CSV table of C-alpha atoms in Angstrom, one decimal:
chain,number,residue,atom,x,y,z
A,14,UNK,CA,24.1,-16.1,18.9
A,15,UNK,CA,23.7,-12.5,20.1
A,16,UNK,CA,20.2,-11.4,19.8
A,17,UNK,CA,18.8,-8.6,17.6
A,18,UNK,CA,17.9,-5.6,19.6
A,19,UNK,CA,14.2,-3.8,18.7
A,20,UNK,CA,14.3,-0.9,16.3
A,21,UNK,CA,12.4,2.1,17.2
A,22,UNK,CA,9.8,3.1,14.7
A,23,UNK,CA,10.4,6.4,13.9
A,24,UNK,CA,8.2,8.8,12.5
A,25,UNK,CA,9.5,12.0,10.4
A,26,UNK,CA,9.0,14.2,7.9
A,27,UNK,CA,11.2,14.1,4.4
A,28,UNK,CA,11.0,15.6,0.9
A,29,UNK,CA,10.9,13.2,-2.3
A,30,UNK,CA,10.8,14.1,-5.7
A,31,UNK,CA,9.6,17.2,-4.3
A,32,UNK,CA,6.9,16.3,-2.6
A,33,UNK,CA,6.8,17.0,1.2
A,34,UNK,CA,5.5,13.6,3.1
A,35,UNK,CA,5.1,11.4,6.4
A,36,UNK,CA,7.7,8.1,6.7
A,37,UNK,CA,7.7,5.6,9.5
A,38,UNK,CA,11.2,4.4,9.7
A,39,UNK,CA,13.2,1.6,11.1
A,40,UNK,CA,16.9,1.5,11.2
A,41,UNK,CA,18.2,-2.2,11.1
A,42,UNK,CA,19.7,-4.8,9.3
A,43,UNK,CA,18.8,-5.6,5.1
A,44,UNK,CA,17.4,-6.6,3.0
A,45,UNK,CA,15.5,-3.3,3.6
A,46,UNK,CA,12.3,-2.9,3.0
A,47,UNK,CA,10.3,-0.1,0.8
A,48,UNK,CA,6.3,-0.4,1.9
A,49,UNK,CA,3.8,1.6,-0.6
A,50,UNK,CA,0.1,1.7,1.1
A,51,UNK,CA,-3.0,1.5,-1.1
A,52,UNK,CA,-5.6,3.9,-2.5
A,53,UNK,CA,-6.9,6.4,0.2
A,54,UNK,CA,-4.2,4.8,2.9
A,55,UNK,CA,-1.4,6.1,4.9
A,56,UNK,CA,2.3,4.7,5.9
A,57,UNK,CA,0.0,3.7,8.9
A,58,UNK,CA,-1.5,0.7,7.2
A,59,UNK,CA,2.3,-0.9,7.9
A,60,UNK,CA,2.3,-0.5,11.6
A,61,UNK,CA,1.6,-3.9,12.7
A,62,UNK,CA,4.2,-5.1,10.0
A,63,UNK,CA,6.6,-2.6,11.0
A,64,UNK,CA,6.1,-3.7,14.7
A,65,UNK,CA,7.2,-7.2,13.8
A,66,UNK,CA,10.2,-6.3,11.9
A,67,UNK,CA,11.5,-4.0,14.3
A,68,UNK,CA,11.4,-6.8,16.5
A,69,UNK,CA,13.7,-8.4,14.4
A,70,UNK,CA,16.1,-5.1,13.4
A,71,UNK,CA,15.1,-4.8,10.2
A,72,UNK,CA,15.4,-1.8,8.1
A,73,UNK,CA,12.0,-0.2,6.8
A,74,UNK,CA,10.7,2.3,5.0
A,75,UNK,CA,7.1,3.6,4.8
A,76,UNK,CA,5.9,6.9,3.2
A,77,UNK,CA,2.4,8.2,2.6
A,78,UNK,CA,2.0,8.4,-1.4
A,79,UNK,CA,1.8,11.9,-2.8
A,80,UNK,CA,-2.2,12.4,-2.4
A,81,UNK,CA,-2.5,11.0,0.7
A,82,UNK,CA,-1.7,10.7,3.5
A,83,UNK,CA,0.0,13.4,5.4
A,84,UNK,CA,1.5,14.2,2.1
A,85,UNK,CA,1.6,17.3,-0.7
A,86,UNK,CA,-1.4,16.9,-2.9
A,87,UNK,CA,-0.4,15.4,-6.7
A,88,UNK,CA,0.4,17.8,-9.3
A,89,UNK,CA,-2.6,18.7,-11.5
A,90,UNK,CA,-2.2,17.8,-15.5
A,91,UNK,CA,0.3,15.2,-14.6
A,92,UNK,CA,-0.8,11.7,-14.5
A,93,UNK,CA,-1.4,10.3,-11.4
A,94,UNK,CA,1.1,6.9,-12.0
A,95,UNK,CA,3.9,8.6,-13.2
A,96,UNK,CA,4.2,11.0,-10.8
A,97,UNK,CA,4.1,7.7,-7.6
A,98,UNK,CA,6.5,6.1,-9.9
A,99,UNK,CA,8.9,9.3,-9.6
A,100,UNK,CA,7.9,9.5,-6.3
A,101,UNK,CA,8.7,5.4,-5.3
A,102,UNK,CA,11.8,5.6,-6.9
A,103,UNK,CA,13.4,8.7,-5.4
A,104,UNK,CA,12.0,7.0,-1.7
A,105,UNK,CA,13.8,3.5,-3.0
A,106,UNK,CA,17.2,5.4,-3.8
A,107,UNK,CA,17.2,7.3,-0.7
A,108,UNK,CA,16.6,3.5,1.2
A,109,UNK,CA,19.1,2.0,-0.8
A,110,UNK,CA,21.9,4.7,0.2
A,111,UNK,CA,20.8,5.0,3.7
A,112,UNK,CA,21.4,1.3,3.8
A,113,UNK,CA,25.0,1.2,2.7
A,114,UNK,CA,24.3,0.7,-1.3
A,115,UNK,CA,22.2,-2.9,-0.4
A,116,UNK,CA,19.7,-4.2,-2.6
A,117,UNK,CA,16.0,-3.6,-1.6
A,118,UNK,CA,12.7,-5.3,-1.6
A,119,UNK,CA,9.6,-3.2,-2.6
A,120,UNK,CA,6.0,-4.7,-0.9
A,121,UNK,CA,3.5,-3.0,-1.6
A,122,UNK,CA,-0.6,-3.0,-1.1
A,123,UNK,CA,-3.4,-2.3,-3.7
A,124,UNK,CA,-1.9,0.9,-5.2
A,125,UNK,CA,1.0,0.2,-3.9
A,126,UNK,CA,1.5,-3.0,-4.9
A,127,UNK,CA,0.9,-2.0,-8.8
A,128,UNK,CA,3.5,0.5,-7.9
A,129,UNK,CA,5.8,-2.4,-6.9
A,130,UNK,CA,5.0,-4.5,-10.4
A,131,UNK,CA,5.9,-1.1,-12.2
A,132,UNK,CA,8.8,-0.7,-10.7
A,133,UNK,CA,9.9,-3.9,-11.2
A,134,UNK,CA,9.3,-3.7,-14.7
A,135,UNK,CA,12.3,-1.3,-14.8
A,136,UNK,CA,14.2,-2.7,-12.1
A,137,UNK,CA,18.4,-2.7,-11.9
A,138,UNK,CA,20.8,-3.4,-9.2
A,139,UNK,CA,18.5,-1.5,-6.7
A,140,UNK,CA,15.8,-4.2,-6.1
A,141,UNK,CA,16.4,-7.7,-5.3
A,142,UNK,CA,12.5,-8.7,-5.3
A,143,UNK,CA,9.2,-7.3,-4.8
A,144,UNK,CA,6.0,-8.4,-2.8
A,145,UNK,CA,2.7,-7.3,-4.3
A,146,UNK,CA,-0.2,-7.3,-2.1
A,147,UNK,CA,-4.1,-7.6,-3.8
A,148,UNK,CA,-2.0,-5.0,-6.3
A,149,UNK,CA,-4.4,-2.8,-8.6
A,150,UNK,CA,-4.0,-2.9,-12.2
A,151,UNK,CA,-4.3,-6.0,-13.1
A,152,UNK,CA,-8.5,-6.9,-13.5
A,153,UNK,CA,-10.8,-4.5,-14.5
A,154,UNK,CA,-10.8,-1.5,-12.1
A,155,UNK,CA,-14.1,-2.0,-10.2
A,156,UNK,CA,-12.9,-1.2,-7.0
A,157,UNK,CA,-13.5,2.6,-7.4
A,158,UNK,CA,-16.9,1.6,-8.5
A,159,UNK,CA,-17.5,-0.5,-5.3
A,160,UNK,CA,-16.4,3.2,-3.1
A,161,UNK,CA,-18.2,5.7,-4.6
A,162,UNK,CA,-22.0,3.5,-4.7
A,163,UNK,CA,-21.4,3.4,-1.3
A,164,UNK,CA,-24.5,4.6,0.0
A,165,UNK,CA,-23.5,5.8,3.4
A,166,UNK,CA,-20.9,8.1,1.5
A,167,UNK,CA,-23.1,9.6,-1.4
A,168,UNK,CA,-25.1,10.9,1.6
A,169,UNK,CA,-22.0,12.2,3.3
A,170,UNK,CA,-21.0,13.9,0.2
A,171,UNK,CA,-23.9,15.6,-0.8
A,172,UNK,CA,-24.7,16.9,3.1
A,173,UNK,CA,-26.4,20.2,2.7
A,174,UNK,CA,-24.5,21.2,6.0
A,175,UNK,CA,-21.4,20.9,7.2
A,176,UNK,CA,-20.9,18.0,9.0
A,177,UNK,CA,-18.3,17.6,12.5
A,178,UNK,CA,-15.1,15.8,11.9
A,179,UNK,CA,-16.8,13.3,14.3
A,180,UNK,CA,-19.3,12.2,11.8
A,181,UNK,CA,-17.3,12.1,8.6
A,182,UNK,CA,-14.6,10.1,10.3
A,183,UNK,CA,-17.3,7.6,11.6
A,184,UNK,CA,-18.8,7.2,8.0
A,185,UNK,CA,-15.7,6.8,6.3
A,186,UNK,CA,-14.8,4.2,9.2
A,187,UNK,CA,-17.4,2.2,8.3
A,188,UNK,CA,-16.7,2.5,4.4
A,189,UNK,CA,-13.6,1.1,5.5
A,190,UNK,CA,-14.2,-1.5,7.9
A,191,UNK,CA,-16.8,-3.4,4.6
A,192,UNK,CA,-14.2,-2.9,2.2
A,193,UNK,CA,-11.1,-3.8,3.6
A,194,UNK,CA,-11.7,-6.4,5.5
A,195,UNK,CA,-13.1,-10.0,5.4
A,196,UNK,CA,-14.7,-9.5,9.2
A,197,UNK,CA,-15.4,-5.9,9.4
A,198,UNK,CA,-17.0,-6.0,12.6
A,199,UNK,CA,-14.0,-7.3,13.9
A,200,UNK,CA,-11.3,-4.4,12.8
A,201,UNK,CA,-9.1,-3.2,15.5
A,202,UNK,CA,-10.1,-0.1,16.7
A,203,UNK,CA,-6.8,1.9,16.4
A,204,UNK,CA,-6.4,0.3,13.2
A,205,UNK,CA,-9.9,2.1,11.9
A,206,UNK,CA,-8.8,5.5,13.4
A,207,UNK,CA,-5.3,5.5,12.2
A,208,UNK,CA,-6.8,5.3,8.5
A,209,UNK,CA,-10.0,7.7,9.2
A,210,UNK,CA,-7.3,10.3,11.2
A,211,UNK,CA,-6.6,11.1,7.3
A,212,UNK,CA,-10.4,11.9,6.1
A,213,UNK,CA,-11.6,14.2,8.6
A,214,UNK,CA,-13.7,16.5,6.2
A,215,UNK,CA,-15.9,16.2,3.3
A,216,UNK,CA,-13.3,17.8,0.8
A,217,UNK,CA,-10.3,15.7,1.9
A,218,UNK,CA,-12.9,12.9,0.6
A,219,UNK,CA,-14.1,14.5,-2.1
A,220,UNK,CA,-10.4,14.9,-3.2
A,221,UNK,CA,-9.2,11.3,-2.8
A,222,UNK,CA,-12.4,10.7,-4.7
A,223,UNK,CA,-11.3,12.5,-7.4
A,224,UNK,CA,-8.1,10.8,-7.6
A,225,UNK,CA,-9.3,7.9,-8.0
A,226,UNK,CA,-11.4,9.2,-11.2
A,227,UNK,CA,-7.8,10.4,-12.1
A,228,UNK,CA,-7.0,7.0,-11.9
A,229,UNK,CA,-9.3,4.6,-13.5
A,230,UNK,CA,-7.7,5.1,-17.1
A,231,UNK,CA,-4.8,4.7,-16.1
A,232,UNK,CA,-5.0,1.5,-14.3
A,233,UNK,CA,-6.6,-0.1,-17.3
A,234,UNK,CA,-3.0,-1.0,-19.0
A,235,UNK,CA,-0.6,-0.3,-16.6
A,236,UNK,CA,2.1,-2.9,-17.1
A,237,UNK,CA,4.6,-4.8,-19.2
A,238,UNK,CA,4.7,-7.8,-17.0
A,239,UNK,CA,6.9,-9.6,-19.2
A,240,UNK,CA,9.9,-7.1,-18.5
A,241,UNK,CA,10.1,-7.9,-14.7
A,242,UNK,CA,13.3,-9.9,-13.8
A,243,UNK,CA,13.3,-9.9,-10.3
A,244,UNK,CA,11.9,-12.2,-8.4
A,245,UNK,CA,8.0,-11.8,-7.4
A,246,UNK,CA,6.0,-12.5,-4.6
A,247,UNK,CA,2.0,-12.6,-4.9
A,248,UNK,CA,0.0,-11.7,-1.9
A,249,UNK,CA,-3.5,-12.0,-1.7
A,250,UNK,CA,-6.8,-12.5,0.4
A,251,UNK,CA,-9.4,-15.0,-0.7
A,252,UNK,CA,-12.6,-12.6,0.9
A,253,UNK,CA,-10.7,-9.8,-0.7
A,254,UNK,CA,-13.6,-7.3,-1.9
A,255,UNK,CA,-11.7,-4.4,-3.8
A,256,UNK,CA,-9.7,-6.4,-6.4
A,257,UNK,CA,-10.3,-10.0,-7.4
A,258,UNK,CA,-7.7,-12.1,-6.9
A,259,UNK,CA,-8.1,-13.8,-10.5
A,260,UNK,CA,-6.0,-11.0,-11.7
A,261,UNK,CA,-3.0,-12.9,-10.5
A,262,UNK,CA,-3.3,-15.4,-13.6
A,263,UNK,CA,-1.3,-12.7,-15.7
A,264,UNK,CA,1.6,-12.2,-13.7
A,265,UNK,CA,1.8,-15.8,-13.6
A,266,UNK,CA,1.0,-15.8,-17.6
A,267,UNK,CA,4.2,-13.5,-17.8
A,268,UNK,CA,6.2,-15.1,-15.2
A,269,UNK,CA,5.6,-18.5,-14.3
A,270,UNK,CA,8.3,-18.5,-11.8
A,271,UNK,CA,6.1,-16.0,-9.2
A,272,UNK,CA,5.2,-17.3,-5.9
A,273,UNK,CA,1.5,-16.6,-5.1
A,274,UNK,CA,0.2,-17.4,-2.0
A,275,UNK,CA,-3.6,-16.9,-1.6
A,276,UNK,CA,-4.5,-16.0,2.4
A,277,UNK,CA,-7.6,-18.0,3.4
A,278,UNK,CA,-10.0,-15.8,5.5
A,279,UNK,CA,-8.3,-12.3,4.6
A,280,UNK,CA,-9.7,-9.1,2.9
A,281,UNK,CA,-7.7,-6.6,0.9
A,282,UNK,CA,-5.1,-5.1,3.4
A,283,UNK,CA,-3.3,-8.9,4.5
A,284,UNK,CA,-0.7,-6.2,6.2
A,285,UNK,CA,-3.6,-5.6,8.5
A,286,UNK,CA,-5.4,-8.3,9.1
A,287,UNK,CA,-2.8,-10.8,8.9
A,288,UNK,CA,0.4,-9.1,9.6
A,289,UNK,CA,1.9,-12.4,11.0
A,290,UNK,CA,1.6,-14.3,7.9
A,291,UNK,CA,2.7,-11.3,5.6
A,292,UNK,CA,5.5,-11.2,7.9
A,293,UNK,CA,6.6,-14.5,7.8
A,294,UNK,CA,6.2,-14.5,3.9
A,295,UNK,CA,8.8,-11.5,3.5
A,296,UNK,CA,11.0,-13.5,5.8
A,297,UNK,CA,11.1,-15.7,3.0
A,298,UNK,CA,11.3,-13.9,0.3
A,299,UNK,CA,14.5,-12.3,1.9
A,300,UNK,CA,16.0,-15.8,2.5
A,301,UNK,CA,15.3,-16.8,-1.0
A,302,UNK,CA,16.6,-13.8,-2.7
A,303,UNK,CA,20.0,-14.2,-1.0
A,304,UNK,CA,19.8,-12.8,2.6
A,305,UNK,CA,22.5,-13.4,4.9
């Protein structure tokens, strides 16, 4: 059997629902694949992912959320879901017709993957499963809680003086490296700078900050798990900091039929820090849901 030849990743920009934004794209072979990052993340939290797939010629899709990112800021008086649930499903149409009408699957982490559930909720011909990872929305929001105590960032925040890009990238390194993963001391170094690359001053944080205040109500109620019909995946680490992974006793209480696999040793972003074992899980997913 001929063997598949590696994608390149490319990395471009493209308009959706009007807002301008970043994608890392891999032409290939389907099911493809629409990846939605988490609160405060970028398309970049995908990389190691996308690397495998490639690997295999599989088509991929990552964009930076509306927010973040390398994207347009959200709209003001508009609420923050609805406008990344506009924004996910013009970047899963534009997937689907760029890969000849086929079915797509939609993984997606924290934020994301609550973006994922949502859009299953509503889901037609266009999605054949989805792949939540640690999704938000479905335990009480503490996360946001668990960001803004941070004490190393209060102080960032309310630095008489201006601090160098330097510094604020370092701090929200750090943020980063106890949050999202189970051995922080042990987060690759290019992984860390790819996310602080998009936080280099006190306002960008104070921004995203805000948007998660935006947020919280919102991601009290966000679902009506009971209206998904397309097959689910549960991802989720069992050191996973941000979101408890309890929450995934009401998709199951809605659909009994969902797979959940709980990663041992893994924080909040599996994608990252287990990329291998995500990977092998979507491979699958895509068997299961009737890849050929």
């Amino acid at each position: 059997m001929r063997a598949r030849r590696r994608e390149p990743l490319v990395e471009h920009r493209l308009e959706l629902d009007g807002f301008a934004t970043r994608a890392l794209e891999l032409e290939g072979d389907g099911p493809p694949l629409l990846l939605l990052h988490g609160y405060a993340d970028s398309a970049d939290t995908w990389r190691r992912l996308l690397d495998r797939l490639g690997a295999r010629g599989r088509r991929a899709l990552a964009v930076d959320l509306p927010g973040f990112g390398a994207a347009d800021p959200l709209r003001p008086g508009e609420p923050v879901l609805e406008q990344l649930d506009r924004f996910a499903a013009a970047a899963l149409r534009l997937l689907i017709e760029e890969s000849g009408g086929e079915p797509a699957i939609v993984a997606g982490n924290s934020l994301g993957g609550c973006l994922a559930l949502r859009a299953a909720q509503q889901a037609g011909d266009e999605l054949r499963a989805i792949a939540p990872i640690a999704p938000a929305g479905l335990d009480m929001p503490s996360w946001f809680g668990v960001i803004e105590r941070d004490p190393v960032l209060r102080w960032l925040l309310a630095s008489p003086v201006p601090l160098p890009g330097a510094v604020v990238r370092a701090v929200v390194g750090e943020v980063y490296r106890q949050l999202a993963f189970a051995r922080p001391r042990e987060a690759a170094r290019e992984v860390v700078e790819a996310f602080t690359a998009h936080h280099a001053d006190p306002r960008t944080v104070a921004r995203i900050l805000d948007t998660g205040r935006r947020l919280l109500p919102e991601l009290a109620d966000p679902f009506r798990l009971e209206e998904i019909s397309v097959p689910v995946l549960l991802i989720w680490g069992d050191r996973d900091r941000m979101v408890p992974h309890r929450g995934a006793r009401r998709v199951l209480d809605a659909q009994p039929d969902t797979e959940v696999v709980l990663l041992e040793g893994v924080g909040h972003c599996p994608q990252v820090e287990a990329a291998e074992r995500v990977d092998a899980l979507l491979q699958g997913l895509c068997a299961r849901s009737g890849d050929t």
